[in-house]
Short mmCIF file of C-alpha atoms and ligand atoms in Angstrom, two decimals:
data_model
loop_
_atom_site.label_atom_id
_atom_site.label_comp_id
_atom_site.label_asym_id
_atom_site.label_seq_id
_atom_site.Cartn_x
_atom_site.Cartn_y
_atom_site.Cartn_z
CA UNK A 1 87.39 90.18 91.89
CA UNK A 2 85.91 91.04 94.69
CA UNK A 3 81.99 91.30 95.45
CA UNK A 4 79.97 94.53 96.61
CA UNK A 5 79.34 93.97 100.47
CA UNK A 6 75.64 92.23 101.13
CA UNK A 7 74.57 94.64 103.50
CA UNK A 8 74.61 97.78 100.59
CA UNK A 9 72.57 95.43 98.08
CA UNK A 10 70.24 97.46 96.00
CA UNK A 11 67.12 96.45 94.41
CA UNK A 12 66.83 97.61 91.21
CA UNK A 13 62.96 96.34 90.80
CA UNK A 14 62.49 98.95 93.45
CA UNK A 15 65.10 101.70 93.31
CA UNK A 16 65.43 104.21 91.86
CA UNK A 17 62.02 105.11 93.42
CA UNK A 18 60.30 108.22 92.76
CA UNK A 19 56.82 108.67 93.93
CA UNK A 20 56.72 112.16 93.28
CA UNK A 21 58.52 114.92 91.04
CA UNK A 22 61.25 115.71 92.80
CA UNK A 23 61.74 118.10 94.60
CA UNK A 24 58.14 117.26 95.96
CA UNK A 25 56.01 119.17 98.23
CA UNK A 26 57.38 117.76 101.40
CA UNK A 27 60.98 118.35 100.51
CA UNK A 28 59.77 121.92 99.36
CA UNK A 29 58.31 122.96 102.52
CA UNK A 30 61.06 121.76 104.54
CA UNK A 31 63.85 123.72 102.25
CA UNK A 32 61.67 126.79 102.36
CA UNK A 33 62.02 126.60 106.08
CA UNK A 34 65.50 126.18 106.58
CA UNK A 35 66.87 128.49 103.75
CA UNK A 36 64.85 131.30 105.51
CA UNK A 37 67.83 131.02 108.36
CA UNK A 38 70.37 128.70 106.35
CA UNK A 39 72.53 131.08 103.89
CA UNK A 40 74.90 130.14 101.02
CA UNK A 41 73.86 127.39 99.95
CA UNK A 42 76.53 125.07 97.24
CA UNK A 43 75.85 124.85 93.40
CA UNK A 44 74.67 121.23 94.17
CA UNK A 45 72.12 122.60 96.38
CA UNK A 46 70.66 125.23 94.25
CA UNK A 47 70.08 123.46 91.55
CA UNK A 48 68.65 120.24 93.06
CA UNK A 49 67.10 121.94 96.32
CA UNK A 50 65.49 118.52 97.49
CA UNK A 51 65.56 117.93 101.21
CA UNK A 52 67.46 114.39 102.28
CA UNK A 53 66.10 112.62 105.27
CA UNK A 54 67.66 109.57 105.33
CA UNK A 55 70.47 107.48 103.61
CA UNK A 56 71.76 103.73 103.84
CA UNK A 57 74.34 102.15 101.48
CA UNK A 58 73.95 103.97 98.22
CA UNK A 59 70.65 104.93 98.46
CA UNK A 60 69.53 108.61 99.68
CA UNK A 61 65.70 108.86 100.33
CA UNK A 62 64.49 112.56 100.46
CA UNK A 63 61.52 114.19 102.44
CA UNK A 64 58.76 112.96 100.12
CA UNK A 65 60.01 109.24 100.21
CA UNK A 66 61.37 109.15 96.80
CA UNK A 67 64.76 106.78 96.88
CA UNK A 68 67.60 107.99 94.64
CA UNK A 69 70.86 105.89 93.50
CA UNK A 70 73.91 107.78 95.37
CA UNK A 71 76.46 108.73 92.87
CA UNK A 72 78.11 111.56 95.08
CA UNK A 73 78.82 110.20 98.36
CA UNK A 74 77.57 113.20 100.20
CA UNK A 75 80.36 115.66 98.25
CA UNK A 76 82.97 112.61 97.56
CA UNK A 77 82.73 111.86 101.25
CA UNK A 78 80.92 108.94 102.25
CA UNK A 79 83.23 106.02 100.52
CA UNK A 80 81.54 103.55 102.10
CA UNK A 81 78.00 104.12 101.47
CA UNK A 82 75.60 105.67 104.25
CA UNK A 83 75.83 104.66 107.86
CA UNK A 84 77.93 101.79 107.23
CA UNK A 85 76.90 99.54 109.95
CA UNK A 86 80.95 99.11 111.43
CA UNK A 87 80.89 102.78 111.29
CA UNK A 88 78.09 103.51 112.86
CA UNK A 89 78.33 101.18 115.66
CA UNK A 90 81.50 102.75 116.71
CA UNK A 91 81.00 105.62 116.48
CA UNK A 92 77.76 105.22 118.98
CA UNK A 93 80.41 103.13 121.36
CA UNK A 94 82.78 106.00 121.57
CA UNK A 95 80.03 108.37 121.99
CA UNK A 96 79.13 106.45 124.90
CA UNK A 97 82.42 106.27 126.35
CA UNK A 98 84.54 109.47 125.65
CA UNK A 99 84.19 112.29 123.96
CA UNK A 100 86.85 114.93 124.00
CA UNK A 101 90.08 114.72 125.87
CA UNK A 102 91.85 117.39 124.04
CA UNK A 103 95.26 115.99 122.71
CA UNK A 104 96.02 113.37 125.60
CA UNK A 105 96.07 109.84 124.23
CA UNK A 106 93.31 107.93 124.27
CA UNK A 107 93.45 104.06 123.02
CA UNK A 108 91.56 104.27 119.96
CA UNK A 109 93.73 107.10 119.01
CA UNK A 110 96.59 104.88 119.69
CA UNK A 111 95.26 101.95 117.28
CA UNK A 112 94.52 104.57 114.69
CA UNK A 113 97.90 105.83 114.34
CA UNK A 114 99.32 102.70 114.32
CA UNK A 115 96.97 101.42 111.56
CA UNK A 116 97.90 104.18 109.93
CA UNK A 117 101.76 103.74 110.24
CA UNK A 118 100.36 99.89 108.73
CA UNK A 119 98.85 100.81 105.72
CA UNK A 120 100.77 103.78 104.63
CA UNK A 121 102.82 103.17 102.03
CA UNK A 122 107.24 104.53 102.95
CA UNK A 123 108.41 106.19 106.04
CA UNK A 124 104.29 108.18 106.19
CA UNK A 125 104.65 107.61 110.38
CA UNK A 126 104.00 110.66 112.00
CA UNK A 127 100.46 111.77 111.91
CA UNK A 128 98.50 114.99 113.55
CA UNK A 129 94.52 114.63 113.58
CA UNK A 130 91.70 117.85 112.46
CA UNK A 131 88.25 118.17 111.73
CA UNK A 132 88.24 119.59 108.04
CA UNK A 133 90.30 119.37 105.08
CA UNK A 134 91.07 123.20 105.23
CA UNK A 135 92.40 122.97 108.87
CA UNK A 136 94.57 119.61 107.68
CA UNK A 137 95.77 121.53 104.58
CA UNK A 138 96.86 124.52 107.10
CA UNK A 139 98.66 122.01 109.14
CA UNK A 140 100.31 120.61 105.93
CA UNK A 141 101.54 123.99 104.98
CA UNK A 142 102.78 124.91 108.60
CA UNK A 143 104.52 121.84 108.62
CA UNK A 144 106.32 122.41 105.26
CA UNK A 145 107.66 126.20 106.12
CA UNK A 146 108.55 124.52 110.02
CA UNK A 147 110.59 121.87 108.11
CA UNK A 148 112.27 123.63 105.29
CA UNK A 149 112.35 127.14 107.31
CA UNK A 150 111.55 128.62 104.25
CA UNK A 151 107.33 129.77 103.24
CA UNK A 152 107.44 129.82 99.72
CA UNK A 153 104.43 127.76 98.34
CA UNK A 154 103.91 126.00 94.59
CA UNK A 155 100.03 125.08 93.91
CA UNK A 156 98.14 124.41 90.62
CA UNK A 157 95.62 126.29 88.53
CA UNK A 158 92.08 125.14 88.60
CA UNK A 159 93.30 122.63 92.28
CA UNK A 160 91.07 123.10 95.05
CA UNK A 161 92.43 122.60 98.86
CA UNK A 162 89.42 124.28 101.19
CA UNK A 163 88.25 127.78 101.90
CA UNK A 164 90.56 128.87 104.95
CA UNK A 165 93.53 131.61 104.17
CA UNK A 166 96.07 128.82 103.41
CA UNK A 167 93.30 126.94 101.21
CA UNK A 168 92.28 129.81 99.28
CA UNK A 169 95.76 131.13 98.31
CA UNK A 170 96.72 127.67 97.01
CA UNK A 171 93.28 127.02 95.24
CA UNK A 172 91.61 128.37 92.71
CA UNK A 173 88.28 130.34 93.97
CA UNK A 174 88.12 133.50 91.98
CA UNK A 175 86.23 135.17 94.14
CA UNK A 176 86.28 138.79 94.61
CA UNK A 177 86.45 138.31 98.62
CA UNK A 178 89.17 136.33 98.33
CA UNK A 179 91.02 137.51 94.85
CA UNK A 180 92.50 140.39 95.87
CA UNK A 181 93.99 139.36 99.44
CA UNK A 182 95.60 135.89 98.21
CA UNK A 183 98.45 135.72 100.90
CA UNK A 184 102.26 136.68 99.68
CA UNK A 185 104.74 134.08 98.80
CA UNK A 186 102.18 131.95 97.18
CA UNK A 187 102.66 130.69 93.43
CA UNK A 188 100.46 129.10 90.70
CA UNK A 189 101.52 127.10 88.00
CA UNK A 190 99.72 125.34 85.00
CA UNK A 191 99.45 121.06 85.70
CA UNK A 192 99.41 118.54 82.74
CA UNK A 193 95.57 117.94 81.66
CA UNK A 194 95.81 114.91 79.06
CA UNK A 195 92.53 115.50 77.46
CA UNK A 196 94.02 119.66 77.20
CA UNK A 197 97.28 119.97 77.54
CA UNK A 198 99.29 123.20 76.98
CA UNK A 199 102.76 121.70 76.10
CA UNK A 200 102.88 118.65 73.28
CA UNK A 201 105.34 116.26 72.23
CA UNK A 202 105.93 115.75 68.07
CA UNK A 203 103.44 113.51 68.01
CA UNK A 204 100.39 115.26 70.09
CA UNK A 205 100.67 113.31 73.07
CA UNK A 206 101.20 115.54 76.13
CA UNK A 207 104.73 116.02 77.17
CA UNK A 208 105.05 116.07 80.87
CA UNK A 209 109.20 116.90 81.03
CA UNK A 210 107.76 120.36 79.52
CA UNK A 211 105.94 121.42 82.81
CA UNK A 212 108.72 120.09 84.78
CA UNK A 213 110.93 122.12 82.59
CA UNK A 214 108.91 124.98 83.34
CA UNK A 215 108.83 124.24 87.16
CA UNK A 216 112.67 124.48 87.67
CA UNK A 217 112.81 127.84 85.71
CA UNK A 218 109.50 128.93 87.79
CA UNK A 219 111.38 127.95 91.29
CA UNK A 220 114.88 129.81 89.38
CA UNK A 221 113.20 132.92 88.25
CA UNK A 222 109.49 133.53 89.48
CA UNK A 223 109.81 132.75 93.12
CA UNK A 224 112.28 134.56 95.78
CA UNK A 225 114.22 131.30 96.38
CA UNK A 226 112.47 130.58 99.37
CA UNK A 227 110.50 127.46 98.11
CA UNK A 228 108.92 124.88 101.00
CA UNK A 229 107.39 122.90 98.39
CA UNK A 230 104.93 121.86 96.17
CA UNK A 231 100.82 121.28 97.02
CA UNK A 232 98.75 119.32 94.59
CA UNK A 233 95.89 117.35 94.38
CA UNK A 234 97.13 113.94 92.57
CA UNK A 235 94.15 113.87 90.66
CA UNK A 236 91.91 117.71 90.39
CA UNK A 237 88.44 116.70 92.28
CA UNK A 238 86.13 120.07 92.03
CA UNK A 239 88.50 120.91 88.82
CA UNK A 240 86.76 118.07 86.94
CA UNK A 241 88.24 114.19 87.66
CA UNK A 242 91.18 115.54 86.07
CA UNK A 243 94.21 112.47 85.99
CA UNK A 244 97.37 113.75 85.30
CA UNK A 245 99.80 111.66 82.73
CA UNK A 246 101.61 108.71 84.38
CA UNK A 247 104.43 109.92 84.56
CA UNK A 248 103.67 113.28 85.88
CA UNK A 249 103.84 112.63 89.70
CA UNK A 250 107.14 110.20 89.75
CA UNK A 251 108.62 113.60 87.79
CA UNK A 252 107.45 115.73 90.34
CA UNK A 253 109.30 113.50 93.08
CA UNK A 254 112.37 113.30 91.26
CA UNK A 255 112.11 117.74 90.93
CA UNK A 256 111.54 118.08 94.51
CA UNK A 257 113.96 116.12 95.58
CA UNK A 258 116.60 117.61 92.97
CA UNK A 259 115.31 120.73 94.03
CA UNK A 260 115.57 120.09 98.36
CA UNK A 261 111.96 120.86 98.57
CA UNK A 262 109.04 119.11 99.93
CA UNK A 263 106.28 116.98 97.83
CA UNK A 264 102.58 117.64 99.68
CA UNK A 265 100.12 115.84 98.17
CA UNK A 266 96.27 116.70 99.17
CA UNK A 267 94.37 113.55 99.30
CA UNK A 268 91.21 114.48 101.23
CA UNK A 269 89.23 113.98 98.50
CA UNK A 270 91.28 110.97 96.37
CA UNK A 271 92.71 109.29 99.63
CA UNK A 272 91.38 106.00 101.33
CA UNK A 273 90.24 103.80 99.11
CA UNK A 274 88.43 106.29 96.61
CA UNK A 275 90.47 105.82 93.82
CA UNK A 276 91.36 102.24 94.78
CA UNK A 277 94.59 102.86 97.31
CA UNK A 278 95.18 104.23 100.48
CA UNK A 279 96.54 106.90 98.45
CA UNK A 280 96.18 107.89 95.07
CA UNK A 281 99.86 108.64 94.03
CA UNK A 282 100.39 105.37 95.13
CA UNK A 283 99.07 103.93 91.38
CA UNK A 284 102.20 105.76 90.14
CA UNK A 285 104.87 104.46 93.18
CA UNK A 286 105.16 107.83 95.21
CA UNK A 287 105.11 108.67 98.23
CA UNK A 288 104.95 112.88 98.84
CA UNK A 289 106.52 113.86 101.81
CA UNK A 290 103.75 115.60 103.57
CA UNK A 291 99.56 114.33 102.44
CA UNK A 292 96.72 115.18 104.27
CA UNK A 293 93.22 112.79 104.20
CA UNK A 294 89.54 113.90 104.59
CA UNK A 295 86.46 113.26 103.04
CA UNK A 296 85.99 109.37 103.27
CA UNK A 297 88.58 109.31 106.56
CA UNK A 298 85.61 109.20 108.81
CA UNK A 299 82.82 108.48 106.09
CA UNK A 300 80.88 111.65 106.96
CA UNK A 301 82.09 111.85 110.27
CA UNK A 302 84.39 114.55 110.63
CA UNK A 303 87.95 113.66 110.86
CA UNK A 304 90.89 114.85 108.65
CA UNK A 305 94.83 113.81 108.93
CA UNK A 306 98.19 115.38 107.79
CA UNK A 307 100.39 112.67 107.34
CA UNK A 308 104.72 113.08 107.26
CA UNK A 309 107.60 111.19 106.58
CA UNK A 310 110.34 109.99 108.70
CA UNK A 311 112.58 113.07 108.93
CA UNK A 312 109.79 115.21 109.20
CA UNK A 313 107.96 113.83 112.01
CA UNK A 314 109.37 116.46 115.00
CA UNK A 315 108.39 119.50 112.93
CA UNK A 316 104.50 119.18 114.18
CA UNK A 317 106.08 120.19 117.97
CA UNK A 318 106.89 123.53 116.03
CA UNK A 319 103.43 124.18 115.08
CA UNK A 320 101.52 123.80 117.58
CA UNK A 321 99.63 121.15 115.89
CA UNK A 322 97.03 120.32 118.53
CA UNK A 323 93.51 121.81 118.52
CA UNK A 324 89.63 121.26 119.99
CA UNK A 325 88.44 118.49 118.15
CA UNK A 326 91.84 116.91 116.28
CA UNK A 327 91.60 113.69 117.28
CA UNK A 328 88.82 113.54 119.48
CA UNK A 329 87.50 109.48 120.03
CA UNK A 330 84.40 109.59 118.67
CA UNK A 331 86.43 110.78 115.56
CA UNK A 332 89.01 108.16 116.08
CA UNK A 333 86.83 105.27 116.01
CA UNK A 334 85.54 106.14 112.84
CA UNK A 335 88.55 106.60 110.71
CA UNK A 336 89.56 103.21 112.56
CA UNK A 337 86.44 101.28 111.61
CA UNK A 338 86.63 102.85 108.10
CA UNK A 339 90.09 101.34 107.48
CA UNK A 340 88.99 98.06 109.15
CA UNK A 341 85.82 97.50 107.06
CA UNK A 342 88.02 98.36 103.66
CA UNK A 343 89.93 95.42 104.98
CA UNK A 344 87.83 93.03 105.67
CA UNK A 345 85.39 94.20 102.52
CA UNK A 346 88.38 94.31 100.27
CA UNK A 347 86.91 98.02 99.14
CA UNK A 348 90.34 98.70 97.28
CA UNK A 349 89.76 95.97 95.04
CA UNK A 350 86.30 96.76 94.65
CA UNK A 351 87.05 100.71 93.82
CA UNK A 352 89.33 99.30 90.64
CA UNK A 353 87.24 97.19 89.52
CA UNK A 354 84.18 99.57 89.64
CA UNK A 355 86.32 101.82 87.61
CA UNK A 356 87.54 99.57 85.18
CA UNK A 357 83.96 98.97 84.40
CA UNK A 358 82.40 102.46 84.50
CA UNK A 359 85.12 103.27 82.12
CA UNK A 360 84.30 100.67 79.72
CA UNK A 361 80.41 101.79 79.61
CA UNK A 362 81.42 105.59 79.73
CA UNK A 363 83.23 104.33 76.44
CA UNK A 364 80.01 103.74 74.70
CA UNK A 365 78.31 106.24 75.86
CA UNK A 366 81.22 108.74 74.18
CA UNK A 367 80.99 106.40 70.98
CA UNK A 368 77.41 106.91 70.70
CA UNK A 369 76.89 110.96 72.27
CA UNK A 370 77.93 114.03 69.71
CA UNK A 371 78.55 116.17 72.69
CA UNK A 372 81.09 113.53 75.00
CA UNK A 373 84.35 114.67 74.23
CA UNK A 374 86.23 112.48 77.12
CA UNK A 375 85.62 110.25 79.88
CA UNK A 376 87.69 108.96 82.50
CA UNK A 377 87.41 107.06 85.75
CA UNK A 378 89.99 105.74 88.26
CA UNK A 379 88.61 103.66 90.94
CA UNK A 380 85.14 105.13 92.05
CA UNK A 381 86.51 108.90 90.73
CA UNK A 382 85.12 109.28 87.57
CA UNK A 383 84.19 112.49 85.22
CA UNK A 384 82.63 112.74 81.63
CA UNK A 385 83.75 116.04 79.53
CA UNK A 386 80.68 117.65 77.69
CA UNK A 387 82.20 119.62 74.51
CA UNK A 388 80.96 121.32 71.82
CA UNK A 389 82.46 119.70 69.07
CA UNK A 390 84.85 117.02 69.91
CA UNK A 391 87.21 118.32 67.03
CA UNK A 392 87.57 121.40 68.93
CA UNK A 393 87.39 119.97 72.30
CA UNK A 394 85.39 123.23 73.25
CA UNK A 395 83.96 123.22 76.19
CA UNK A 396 79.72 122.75 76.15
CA UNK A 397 78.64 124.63 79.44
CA UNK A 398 75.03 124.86 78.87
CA UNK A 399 74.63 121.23 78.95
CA UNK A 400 76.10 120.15 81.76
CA UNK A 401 73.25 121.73 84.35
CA UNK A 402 70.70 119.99 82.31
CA UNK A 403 72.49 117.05 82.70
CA UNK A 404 72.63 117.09 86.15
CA UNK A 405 68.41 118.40 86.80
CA UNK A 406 67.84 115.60 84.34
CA UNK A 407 69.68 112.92 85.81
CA UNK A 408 68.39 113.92 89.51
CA UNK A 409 64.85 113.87 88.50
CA UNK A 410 65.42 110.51 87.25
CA UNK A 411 67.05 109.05 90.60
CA UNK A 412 70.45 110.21 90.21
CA UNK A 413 71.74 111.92 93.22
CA UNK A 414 75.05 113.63 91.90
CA UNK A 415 77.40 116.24 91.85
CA UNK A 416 76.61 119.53 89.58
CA UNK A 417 78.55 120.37 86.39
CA UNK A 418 79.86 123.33 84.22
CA UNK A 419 81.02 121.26 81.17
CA UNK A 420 82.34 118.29 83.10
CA UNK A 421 80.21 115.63 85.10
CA UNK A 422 81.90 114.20 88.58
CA UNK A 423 80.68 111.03 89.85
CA UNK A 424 82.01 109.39 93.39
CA UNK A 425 79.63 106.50 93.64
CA UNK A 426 80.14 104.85 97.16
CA UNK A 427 82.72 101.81 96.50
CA UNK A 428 80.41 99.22 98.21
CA UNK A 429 77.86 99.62 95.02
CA UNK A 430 77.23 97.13 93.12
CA UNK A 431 78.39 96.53 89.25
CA UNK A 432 74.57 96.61 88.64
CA UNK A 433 73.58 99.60 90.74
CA UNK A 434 76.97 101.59 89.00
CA UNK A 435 75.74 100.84 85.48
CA UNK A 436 72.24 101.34 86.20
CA UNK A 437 73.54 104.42 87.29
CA UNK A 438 75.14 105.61 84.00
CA UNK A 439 72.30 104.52 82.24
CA UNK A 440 70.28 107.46 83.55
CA UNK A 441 73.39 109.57 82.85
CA UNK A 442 72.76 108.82 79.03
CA UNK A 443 69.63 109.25 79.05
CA UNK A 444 69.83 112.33 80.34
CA UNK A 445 72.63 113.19 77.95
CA UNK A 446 70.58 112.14 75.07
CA UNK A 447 67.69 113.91 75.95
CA UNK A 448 70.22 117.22 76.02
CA UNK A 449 71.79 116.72 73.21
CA UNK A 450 67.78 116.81 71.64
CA UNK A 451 67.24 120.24 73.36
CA UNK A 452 70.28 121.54 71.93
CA UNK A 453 70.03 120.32 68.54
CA UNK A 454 72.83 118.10 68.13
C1 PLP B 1 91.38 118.32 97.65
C2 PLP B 1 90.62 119.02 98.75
N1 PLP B 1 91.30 119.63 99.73
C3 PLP B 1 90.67 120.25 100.73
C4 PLP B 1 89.30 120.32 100.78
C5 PLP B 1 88.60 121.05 101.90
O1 PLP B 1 88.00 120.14 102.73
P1 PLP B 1 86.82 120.59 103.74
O2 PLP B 1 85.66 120.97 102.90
O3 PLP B 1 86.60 119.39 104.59
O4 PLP B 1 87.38 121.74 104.51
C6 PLP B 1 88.55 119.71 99.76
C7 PLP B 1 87.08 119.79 99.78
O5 PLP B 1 86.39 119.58 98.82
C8 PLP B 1 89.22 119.04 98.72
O6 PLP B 1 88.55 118.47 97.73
#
């Protein structure tokens, strides 16, 4: 097993650390400032508004010098805990060097595409470089119609894939903005939820060849024949750390390919090393035939990928994939110093294990809690399922939000919750720090459960 890298160790004689109530008067004054200019703000935000002035490892230190355990990574972004040092450094050495040189190649463009060819898993060996998820999912879906010359698309209820056109008609944001202008030709279909399925075998378990049933007579009868592929998240990130059965995505490659359509998979938020691979669908052997990475890429520097397979390599030159920033050095040398420090700090290994052990502690914590109906973790992706009964399985809304204020005033610098709580600790943190961690996140259950009378 491997060990947490020295350089993110956390004291826990001194950390969590909070001087004042958060948010304190410092953090106060500075978010009354900015939010007079600074408009729509995220769920995370609003309910937490504490102002963050500094961050190293998994540690986030706010405006009033209170130090909180990091169990978001920014929003599931910075895998590596804050300003890891290789990171850093190189990105300050290409900002010194290089900037922008629009799509001509550069040599740390060059070694990233070839690490990236490396670690890959299949034929994944043509690559086009963005600056956010949304514009890599775009790419994705260009790349799809420009292979298969045909634009039909296949996404999943309650997925998420960024807030651009293409993003919003594959995702689900029911927004009145966006509802009514969801673009044509693009399809939503229920995905297998273990913990709440829709279809069951004989004996309750969830029966996966039912949705794939339902696929081929959604592609026969509810589409126009004009199918480019599928687009799913491998495991739903914003839709609550929701893993899909085991055998759900090798069925899905075995459809498409039965079917002559493409497999996209979007990773930006379970790709490089976050759930303990390169790529997530690689825990179940498959590789889709178009992925995009984000997120933990560039560790909070902004650099997204779309990644293809062999045969579909020469459809980017009908795209017009280039753009500003795609690719840019400063960009380059951080996804390349990301990928060489989760080498050399064995970070895959690390995310498994961390998971393997949240799991068994979120475990107890469901033994022991009225109101946990599930919890689930693979690698540093993890999510707890607040319900109101867990006969029922119906979902307990009210709680999560305490939760989360709780939790935060405690140390805990997370991600908000409707009924489900999403944790994506860094996966340099140590076993301590993680279970230290969901100790506050049972305390602040416990003390909910009180308020609520259970
Ligand atoms: C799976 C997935 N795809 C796409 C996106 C959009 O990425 P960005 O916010 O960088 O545009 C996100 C962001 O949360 C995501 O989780």
């Amino acid at each position: 097993m491997s060990e947490a890298p020295r350089w993110a160790h956390v004291d826990l004689e001194r950390i969590p650390n909070m001087k004042v109530p958060p948010p304190g008067p410092e953090s106060e004054r500075w978010h009354r400032r900015c939010t007079t200019y600074f408009k729509g703000l995220s769920g995370q935000v609003k309910l937490f508004p504490v102002t963050f002035e500094s961050g190293y490892g998994c540690v986030l230190r706010d405006a009033d010098g209170n130090e909180y355990i990091d169990f978001s990574s920014g929003i599931y972004v910075t895998t590596l805990g804050h300003c890891h040092p290789k990171v850093t450094e190189a990105v300050q050495k290409a900002a010194a060097t290089l900037q922008n040189a629009h799509d001509f190649t550069t040599p740390v463009k060059t070694k990233l595409v070839e690490k990236l060819a490396e670690i890959l898993p299949g034929d994944l060996t043509g690559f086009q470089l963005y600056d956010s998820g949304t514009t890599a999912v775009e790419a994705g879906l260009r790349v799809m119609r420009a292979a298969t010359r045909r634009h039909e698309l296949i996404s999943c209820f309650y997925d998420y894939h960024g807030k651009t056109y293409g993003g919003v008609s594959l995702g689900h944001i029911r927004s009145p903005v966006y509802g009514p202008t969801r673009a044509p030709g693009f399809h939503m279909v229920p995905r297998p939820d273990v913990y709440r399925p829709l279809w069951t075998k004989a004996d309750g378990t969830i029966d996966t060849d039912a949705y794939i049933g339902f696929y081929e007579q959604y592609l026969d009868k509810g589409t126009a024949h004009q199918t480019a592929g599928f687009v799913l998240e491998p495991i739903q990130g914003w839709g609550g750390s929701v893993m899909p059965p085991d055998d759900f995505f090798p069925k899905m490659r075995a459809l498409c390919d039965r079917q002559g359509i493409l497999l996209m998979t979007d990773e930006v938020l379970t790709g490089m090393a976050r759930t303990g691979a390169w790529l997530c669908t690689e825990h179940w052997g498959v590789v889709p035939d178009v992925v995009t990475l984000g997120k933990g890429f560039g560790n909070g520097f902004p650099v997204t990928c779309v990644a293809v397979r062999e045969p579909y390599k020469e459809s980017f030159e009908a795209i017009s994939a280039s753009s500003s920033y795609g690719g840019n050095p400063m960009a380059c040398a951080a996804a390349l110093a990301c990928i060489e420090a989760i080498e050399e700090e064995h970070l895959l290994e690390r995310a498994r294990h961390l998971g393997e052990l949240a799991l068994q502690r979120m475990e107890r914590i469901k033994a022991g809690h009225a109101i946990v109906g599930d919890v689930r973790a693979r690698g540093c992706l993890m999510g707890i399922e607040l319900v109101k009964d867990k006969a029922t399985r119906e979902p307990l809304d009210e709680a999560g939000k305490r939760v989360y204020q709780k939790a935060f005033r405690k140390g805990l610098a997370w991600i908000p919750a409707g009924h489900i709580l999403r944790m994506s600790p860094p996966v340099v943190m140590e076993d301590e720090v993680l279970l230290k961690g969901l100790d506050i996140i049972e305390e602040a259950i416990g003390e909910t459960e009180r308020e609520l009378g259970y």
